[in-house]
Tab-separated table of C-alpha atoms in Angstrom:
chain	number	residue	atom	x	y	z
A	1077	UNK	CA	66.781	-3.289	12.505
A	1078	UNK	CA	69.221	-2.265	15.193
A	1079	UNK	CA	70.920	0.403	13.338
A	1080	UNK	CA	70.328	4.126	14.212
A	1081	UNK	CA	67.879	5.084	11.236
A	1082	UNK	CA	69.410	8.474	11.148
A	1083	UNK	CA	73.033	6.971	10.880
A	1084	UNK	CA	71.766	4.461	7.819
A	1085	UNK	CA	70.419	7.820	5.873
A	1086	UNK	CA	73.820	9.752	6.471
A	1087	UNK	CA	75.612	7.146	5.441
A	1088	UNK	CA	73.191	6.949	2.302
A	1089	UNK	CA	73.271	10.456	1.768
A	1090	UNK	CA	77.517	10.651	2.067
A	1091	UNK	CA	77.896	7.570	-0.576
A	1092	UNK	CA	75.269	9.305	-2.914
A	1093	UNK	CA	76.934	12.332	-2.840
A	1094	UNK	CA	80.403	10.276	-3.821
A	1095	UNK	CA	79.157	9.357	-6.613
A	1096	UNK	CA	79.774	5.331	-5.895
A	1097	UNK	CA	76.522	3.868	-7.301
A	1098	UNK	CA	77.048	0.430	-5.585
A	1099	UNK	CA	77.634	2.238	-2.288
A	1100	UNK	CA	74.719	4.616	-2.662
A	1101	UNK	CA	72.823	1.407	-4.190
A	1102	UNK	CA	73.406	-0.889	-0.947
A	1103	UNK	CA	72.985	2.487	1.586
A	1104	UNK	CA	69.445	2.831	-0.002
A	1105	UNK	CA	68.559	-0.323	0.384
A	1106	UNK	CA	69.113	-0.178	3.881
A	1107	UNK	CA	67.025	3.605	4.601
A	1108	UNK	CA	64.664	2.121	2.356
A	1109	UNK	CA	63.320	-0.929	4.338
A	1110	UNK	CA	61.893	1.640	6.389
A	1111	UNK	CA	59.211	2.777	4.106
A	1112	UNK	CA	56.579	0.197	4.927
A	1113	UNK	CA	55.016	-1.678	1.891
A	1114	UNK	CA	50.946	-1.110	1.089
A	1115	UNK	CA	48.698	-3.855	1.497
A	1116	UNK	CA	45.299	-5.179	-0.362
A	1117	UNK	CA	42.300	-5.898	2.072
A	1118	UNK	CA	41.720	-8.819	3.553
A	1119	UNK	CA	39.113	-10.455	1.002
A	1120	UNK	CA	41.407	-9.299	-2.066
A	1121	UNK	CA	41.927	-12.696	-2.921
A	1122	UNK	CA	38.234	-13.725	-2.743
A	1123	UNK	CA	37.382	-10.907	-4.402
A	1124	UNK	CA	39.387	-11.982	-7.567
A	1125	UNK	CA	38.678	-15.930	-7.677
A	1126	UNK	CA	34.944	-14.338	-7.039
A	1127	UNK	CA	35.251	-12.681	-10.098
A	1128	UNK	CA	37.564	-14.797	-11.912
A	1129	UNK	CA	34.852	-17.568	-11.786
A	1130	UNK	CA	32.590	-15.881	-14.295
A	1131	UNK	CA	35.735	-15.381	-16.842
A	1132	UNK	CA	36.986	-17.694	-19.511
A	1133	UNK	CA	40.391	-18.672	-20.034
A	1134	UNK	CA	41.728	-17.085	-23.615
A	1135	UNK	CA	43.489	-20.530	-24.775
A	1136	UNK	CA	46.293	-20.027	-27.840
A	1137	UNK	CA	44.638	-23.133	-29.313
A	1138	UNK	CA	43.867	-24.111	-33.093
A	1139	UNK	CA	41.823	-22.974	-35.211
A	1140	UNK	CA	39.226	-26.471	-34.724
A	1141	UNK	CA	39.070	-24.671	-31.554
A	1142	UNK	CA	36.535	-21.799	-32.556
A	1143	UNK	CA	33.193	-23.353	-31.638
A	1144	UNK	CA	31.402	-21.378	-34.251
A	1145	UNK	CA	34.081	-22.843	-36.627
A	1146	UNK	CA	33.037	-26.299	-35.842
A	1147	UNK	CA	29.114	-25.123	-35.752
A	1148	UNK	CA	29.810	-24.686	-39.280
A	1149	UNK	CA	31.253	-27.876	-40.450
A	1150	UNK	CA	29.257	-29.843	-38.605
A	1151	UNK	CA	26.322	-28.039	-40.372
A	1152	UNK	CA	27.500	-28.034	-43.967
A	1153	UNK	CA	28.265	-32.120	-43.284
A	1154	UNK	CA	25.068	-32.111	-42.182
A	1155	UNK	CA	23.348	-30.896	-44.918
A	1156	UNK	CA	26.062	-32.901	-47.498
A	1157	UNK	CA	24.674	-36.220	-46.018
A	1158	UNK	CA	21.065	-34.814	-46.122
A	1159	UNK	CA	21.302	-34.140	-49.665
A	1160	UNK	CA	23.070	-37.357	-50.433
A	1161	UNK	CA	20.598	-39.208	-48.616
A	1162	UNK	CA	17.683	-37.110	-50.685
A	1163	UNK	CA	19.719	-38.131	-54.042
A	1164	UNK	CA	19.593	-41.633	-52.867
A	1165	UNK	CA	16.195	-42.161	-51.703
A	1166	UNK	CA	14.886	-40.405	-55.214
A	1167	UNK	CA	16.939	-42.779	-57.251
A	1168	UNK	CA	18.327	-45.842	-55.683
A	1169	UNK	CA	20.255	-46.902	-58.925
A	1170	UNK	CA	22.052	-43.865	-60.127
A	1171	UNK	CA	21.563	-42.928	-63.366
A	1172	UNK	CA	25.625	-42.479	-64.350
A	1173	UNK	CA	25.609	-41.169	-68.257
A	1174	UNK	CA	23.267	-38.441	-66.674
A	1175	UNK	CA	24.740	-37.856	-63.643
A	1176	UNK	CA	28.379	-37.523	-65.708
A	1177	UNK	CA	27.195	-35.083	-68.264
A	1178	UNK	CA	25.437	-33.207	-65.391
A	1179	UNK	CA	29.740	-33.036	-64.114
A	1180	UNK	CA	31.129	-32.155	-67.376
A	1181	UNK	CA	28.533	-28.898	-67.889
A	1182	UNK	CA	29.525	-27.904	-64.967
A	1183	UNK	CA	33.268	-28.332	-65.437
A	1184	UNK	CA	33.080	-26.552	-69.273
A	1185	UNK	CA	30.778	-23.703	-67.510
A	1186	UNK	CA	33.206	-22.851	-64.801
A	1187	UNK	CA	35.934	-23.130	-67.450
A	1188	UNK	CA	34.658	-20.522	-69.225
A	1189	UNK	CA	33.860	-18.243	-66.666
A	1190	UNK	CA	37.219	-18.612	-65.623
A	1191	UNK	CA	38.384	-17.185	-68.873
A	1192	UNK	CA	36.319	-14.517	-68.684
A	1193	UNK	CA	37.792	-14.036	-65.084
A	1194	UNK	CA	41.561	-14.020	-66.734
A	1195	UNK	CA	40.461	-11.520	-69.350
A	1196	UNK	CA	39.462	-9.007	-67.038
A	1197	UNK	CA	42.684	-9.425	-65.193
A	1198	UNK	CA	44.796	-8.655	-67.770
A	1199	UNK	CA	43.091	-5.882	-69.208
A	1200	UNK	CA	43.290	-4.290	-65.528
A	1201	UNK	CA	46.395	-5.585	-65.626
A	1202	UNK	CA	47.398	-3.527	-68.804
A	1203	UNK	CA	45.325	-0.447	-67.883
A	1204	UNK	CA	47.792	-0.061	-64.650
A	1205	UNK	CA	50.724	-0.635	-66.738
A	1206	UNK	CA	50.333	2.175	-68.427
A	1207	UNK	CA	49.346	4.247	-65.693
A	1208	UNK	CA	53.004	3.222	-64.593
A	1209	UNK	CA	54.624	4.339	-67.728
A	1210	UNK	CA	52.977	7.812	-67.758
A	1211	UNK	CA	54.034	7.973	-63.869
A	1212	UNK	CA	57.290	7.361	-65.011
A	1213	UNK	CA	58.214	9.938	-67.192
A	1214	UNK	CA	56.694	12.033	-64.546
A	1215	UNK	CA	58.596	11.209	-61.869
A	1216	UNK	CA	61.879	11.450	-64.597
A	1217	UNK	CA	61.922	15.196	-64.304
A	1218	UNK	CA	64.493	17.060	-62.432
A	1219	UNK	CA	61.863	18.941	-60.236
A	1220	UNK	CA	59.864	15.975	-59.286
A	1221	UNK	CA	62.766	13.818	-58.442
A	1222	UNK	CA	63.560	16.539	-56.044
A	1223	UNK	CA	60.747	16.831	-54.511
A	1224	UNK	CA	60.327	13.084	-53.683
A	1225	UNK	CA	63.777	13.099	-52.342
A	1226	UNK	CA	63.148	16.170	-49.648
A	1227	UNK	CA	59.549	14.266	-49.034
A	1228	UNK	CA	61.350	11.141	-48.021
A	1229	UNK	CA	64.362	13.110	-46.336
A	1230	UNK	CA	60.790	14.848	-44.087
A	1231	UNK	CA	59.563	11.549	-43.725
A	1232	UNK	CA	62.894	10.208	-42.129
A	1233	UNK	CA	62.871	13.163	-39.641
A	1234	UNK	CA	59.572	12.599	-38.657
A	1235	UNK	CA	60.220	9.121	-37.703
A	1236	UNK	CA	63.325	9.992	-35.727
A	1237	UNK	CA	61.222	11.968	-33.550
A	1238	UNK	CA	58.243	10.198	-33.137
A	1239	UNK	CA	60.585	6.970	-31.890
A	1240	UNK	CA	62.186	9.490	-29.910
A	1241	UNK	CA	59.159	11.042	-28.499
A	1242	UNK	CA	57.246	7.552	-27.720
A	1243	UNK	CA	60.405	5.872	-26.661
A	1244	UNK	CA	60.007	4.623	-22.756
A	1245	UNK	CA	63.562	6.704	-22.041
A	1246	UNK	CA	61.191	9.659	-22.537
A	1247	UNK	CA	58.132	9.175	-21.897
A	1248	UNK	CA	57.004	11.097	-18.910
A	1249	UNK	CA	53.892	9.391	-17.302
A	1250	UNK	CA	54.188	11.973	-14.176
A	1251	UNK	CA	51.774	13.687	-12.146
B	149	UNK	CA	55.273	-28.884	0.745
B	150	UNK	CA	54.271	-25.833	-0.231
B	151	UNK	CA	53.559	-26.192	-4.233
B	152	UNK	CA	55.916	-24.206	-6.952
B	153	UNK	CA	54.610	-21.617	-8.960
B	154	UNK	CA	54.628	-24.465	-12.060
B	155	UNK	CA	51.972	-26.296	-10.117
B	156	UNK	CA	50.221	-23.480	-9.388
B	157	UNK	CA	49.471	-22.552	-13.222
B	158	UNK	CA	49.462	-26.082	-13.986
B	159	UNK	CA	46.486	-26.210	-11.991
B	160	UNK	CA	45.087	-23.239	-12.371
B	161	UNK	CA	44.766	-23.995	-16.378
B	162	UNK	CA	43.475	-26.994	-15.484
B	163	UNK	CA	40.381	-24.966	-13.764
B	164	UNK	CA	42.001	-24.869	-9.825
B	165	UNK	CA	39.829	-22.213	-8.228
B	166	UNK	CA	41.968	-23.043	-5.258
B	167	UNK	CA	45.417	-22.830	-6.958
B	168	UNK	CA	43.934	-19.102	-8.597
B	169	UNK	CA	43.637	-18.421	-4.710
B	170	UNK	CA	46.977	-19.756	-3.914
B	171	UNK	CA	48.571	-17.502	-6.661
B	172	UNK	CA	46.618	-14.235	-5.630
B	173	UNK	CA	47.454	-14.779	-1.820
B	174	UNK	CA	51.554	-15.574	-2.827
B	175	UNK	CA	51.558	-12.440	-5.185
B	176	UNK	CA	48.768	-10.418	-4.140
B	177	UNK	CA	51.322	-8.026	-2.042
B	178	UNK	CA	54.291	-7.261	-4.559
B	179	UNK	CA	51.127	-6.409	-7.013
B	180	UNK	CA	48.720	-4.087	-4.899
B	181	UNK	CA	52.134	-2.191	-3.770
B	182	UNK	CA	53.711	-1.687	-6.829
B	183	UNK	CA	50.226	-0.695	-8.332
B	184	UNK	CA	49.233	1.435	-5.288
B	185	UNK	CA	53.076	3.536	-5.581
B	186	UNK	CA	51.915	4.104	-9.149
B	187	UNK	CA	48.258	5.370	-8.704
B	188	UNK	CA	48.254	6.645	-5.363
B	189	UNK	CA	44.815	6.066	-4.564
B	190	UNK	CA	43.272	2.536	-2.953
B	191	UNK	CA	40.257	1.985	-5.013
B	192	UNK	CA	42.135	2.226	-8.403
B	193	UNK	CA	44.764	0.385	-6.773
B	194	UNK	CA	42.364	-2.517	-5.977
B	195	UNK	CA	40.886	-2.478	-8.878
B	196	UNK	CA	44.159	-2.894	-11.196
B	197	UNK	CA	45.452	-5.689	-9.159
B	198	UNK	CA	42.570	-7.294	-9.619
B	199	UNK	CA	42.974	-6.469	-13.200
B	200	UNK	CA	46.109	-8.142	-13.512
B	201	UNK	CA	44.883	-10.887	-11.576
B	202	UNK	CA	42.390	-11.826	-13.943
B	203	UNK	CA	44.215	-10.819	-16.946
B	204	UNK	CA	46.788	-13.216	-15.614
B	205	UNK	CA	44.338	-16.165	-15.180
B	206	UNK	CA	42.878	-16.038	-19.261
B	207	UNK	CA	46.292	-15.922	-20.468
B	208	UNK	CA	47.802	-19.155	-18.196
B	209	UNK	CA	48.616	-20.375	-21.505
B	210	UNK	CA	50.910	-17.798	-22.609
B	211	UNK	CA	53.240	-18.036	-19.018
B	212	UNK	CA	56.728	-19.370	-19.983
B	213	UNK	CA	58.045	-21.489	-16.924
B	214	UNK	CA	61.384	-20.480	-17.164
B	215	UNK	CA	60.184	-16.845	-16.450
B	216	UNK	CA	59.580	-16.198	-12.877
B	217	UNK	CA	55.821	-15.860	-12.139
B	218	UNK	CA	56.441	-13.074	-9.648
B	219	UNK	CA	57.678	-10.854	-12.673
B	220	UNK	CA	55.469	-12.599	-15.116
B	221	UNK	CA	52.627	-11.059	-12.908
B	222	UNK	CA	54.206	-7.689	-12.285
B	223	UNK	CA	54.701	-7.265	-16.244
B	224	UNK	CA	51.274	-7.808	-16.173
B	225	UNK	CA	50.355	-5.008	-13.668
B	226	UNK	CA	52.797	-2.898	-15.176
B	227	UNK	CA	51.283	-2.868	-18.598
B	228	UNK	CA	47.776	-2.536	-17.135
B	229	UNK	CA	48.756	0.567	-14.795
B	230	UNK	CA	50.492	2.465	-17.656
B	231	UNK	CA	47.311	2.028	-19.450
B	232	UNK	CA	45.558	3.103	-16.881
B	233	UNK	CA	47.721	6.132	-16.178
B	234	UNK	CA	47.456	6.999	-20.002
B	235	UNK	CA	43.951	7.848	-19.647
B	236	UNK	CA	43.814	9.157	-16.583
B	237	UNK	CA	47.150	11.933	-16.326
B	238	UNK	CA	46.608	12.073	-12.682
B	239	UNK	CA	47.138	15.761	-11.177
B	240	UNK	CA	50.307	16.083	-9.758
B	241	UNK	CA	49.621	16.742	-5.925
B	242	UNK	CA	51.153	15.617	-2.899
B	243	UNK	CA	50.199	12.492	-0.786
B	244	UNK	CA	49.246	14.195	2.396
B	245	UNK	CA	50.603	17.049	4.591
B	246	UNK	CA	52.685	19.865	3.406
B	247	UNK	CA	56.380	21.227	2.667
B	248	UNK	CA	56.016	22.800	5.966
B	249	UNK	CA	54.246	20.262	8.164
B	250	UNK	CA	57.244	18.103	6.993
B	251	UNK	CA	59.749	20.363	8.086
B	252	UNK	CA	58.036	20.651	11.444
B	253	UNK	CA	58.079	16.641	11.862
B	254	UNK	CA	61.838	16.310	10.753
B	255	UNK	CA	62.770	19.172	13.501
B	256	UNK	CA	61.299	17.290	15.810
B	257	UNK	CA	62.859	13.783	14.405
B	258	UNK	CA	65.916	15.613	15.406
B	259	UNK	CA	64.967	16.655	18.650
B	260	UNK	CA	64.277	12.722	19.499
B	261	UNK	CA	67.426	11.938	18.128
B	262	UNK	CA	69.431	14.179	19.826
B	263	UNK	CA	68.123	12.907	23.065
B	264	UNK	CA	68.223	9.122	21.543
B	265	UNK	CA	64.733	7.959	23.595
B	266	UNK	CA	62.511	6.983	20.480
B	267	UNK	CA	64.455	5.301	17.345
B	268	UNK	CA	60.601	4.237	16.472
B	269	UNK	CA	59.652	7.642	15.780
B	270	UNK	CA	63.050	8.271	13.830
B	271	UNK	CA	62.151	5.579	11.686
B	272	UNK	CA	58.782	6.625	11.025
B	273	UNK	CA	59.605	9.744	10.472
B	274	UNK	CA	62.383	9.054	7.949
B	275	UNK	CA	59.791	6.203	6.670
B	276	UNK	CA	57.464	8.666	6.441
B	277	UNK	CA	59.834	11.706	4.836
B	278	UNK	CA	60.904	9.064	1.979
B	279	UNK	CA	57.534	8.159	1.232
B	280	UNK	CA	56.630	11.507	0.498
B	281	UNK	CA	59.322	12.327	-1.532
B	282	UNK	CA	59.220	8.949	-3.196
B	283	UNK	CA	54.980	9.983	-3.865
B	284	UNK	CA	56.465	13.046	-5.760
B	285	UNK	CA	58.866	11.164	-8.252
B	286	UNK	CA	58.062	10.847	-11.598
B	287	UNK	CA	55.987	7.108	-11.993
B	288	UNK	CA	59.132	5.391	-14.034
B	289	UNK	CA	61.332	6.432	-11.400
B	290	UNK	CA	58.986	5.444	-8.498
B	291	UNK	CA	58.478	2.078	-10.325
B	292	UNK	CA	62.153	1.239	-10.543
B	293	UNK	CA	62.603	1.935	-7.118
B	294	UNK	CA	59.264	-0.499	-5.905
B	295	UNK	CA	60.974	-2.910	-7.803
B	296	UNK	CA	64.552	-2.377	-7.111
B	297	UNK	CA	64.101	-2.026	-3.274
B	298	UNK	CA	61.135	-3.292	-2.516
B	299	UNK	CA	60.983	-6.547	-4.648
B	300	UNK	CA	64.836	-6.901	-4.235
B	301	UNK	CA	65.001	-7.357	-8.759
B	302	UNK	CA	67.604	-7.214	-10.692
B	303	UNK	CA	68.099	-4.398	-13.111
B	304	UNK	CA	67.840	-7.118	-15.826
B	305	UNK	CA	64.376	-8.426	-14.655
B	306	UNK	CA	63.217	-4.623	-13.788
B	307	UNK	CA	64.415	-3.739	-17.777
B	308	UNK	CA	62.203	-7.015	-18.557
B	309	UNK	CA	59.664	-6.243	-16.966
B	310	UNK	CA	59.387	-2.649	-17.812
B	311	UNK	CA	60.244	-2.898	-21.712
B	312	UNK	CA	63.255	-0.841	-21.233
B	313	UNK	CA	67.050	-1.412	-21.666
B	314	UNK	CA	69.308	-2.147	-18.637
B	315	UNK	CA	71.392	1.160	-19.111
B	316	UNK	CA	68.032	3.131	-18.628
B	317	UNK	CA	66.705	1.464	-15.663
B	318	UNK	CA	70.348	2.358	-13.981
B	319	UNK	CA	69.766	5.334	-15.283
B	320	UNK	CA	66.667	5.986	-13.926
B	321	UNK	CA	67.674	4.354	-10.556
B	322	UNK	CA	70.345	6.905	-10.076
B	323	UNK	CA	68.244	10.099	-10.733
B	324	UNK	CA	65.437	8.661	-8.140
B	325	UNK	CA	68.215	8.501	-5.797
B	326	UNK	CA	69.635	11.547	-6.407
B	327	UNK	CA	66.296	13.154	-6.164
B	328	UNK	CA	65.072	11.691	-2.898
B	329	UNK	CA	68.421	12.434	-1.331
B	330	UNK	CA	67.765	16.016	-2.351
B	331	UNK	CA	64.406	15.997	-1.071
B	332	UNK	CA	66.139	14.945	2.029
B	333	UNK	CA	68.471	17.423	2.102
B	334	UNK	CA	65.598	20.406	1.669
B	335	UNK	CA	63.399	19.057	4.382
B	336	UNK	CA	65.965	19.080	7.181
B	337	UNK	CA	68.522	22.133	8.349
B	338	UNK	CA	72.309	21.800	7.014
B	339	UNK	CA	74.369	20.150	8.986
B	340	UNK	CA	71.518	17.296	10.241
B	341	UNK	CA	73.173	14.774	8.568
B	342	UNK	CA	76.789	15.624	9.422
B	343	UNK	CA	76.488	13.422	12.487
């Protein structure tokens, strides 16, 4: 740079104070090429692939690609074809009237429990229901109804200043 | 040919320890010095561009190549020095020297400019003047100028990269300005900069 330094920062200095941002915005540029950048040391770069070799890369992959995952499978396969093969070896012609009614006890055993399962649901189901109802008529009064409203008018308020507080426009990360 | 910043990932995904040493020795200076304006201190700043680095190199996947790498990277080292900063609420203290040592050196900045012999030492010292004040901003404003005049951005790419909208990095470029001309204008006698 050629240009008297001290010239560049008056000239800076007279557009700022006019108030012409893309004068003040091009003067700066100039003063500030003085201001010499920081550098890393000279092994930075070894430093990181050093490190960088011990590290795994975090793929966005499927979920087949969680080893444990496919540990499993492969295990519970495993132990399918184990079991078959047992079944086969201990009776090489399958007996099929047993080996049916063996399918439908379990089929009429799970039905039931299912039942059972669908009961309990709907008595739960029923118990919150009228929980509801006697909310309800609680929430019906006058005062109540109030007081929800000016707890959701607080809870509005509180939000506008939180975003406003944690909003980067305001956060203040100084020193 | 020098490779593109495409091959570069693409390689470095593939395993490339030598393209992850291509991309920290094309980047490696736009990183340390935006991270060292933030933190102000070597070893931190060493240690979060290496951060980035290596947060950079597990996520490979994630880099869009429409997005510049450069601004991929200092996203990156954005994110991980705000962290950083949120912990740490450094002390606010000034790089080196005082209010009054600094006074002394711009007298005598004017003393070699009014005789015209050294525009080296006018340069430093101005260098030097600006770098103090810029040490004293707050660390949104110091970042947006790093970025703005240092890394040449856009204010688009600086709002990108910083999470914030357009209007406020403007914004926030105009108060910096505003404050290191002031700090100029403190440190030397009125009328210096009259001509």
């Amino acid at each position: 740079m050629n240009r008297d330094p001290l010239d560049e920062a008056r000239r800076w200095l007279a557009t700022e104070g006019a108030e012409d941002s893309a004068a003040a915005d091009a003067a700066f540029r100039q003063v500030f090429r003085l201001v010499p950048r920081h550098e890393p040391p000279a092994a930075f770069a070894d430093r990181v692939v050093g490190t960088a070799r011990g590290l795994r890369p975090i793929r966005v992959g499927t979920l087949w690609d969680v080893v444990w995952l496919r540990l499993l499978v492969s295990f519970a396969l495993l132990l399918t074809g184990v079991a078959a093969l047992g079944l086969f070896v201990a009776s090489p012609v399958p007996d099929v009237p047993s080996l049916v009614s063996m399918w439908a006890g379990v089929v009429s055993r799970g039905a039931v429990r299912l039942r059972q399962l669908l009961d309990l649901g709907l008595s739960v189901w029923m118990m919150c229901s009228q929980v509801g109802e006697a909310a309800r008529a609680v929430v019906a009064t006058p005062p109540v109804r109030l007081g929800l409203f000016l707890n959701g008018a607080l809870a509005l308020v509180a939000i506008c200043g939180l975003r406003r507080l944690l909003s980067p426009g305001e956060e203040k990360i100084s020193w | 040919m020098t490779p593109t910043d495409s091959d570069l990932v693409a390689r470095a995904r593939g395993g490339s320890q030598s393209a992850c040493r291509d991309i920290v020795c094309r980047y490696e200076r736009p990183i340390y010095n935006l991270i060292f304006r933030m933190v102000r201190d070597r070893s931190a700043a060493e240690d979060l561009a290496q951060e980035t680095f290596l947060k950079a190199f597990t996520r490979l996947d994630t880099y869009e190549p429409q997005y510049k790498l450069l601004n991929w990277l200092l996203k990156i080292a954005h994110n991980t020095v705000i962290d950083y900063l949120r912990v740490r609420r450094l002390p606010m203290v000034p790089l080196e020297g005082s209010p009054s040592d600094e006074r002394r050196s711009a007298l005598a900045l004017i003393d070699g400019a009014a005789a015209n012999p050294l525009r080296n030492l006018e340069r430093a010292e101005i260098a030097r003047i600006l770098e103090h004040a810029l040490a004293r901003l707050r660390a949104e404003y110091r970042q947006v100028v790093v970025l703005r005049y240092h890394e040449d951005l856009s204010h688009e790419e600086i709002a990108g990269i910083m999470g914030i909208p357009v209007g406020t990095v403007k914004s926030y470029l105009h108060r910096a300005r505003a404050e290191l001309a002031e700090h100029l204008r403190n440190v030397l006698p009125a009328g210096t900069w009259n001509g």
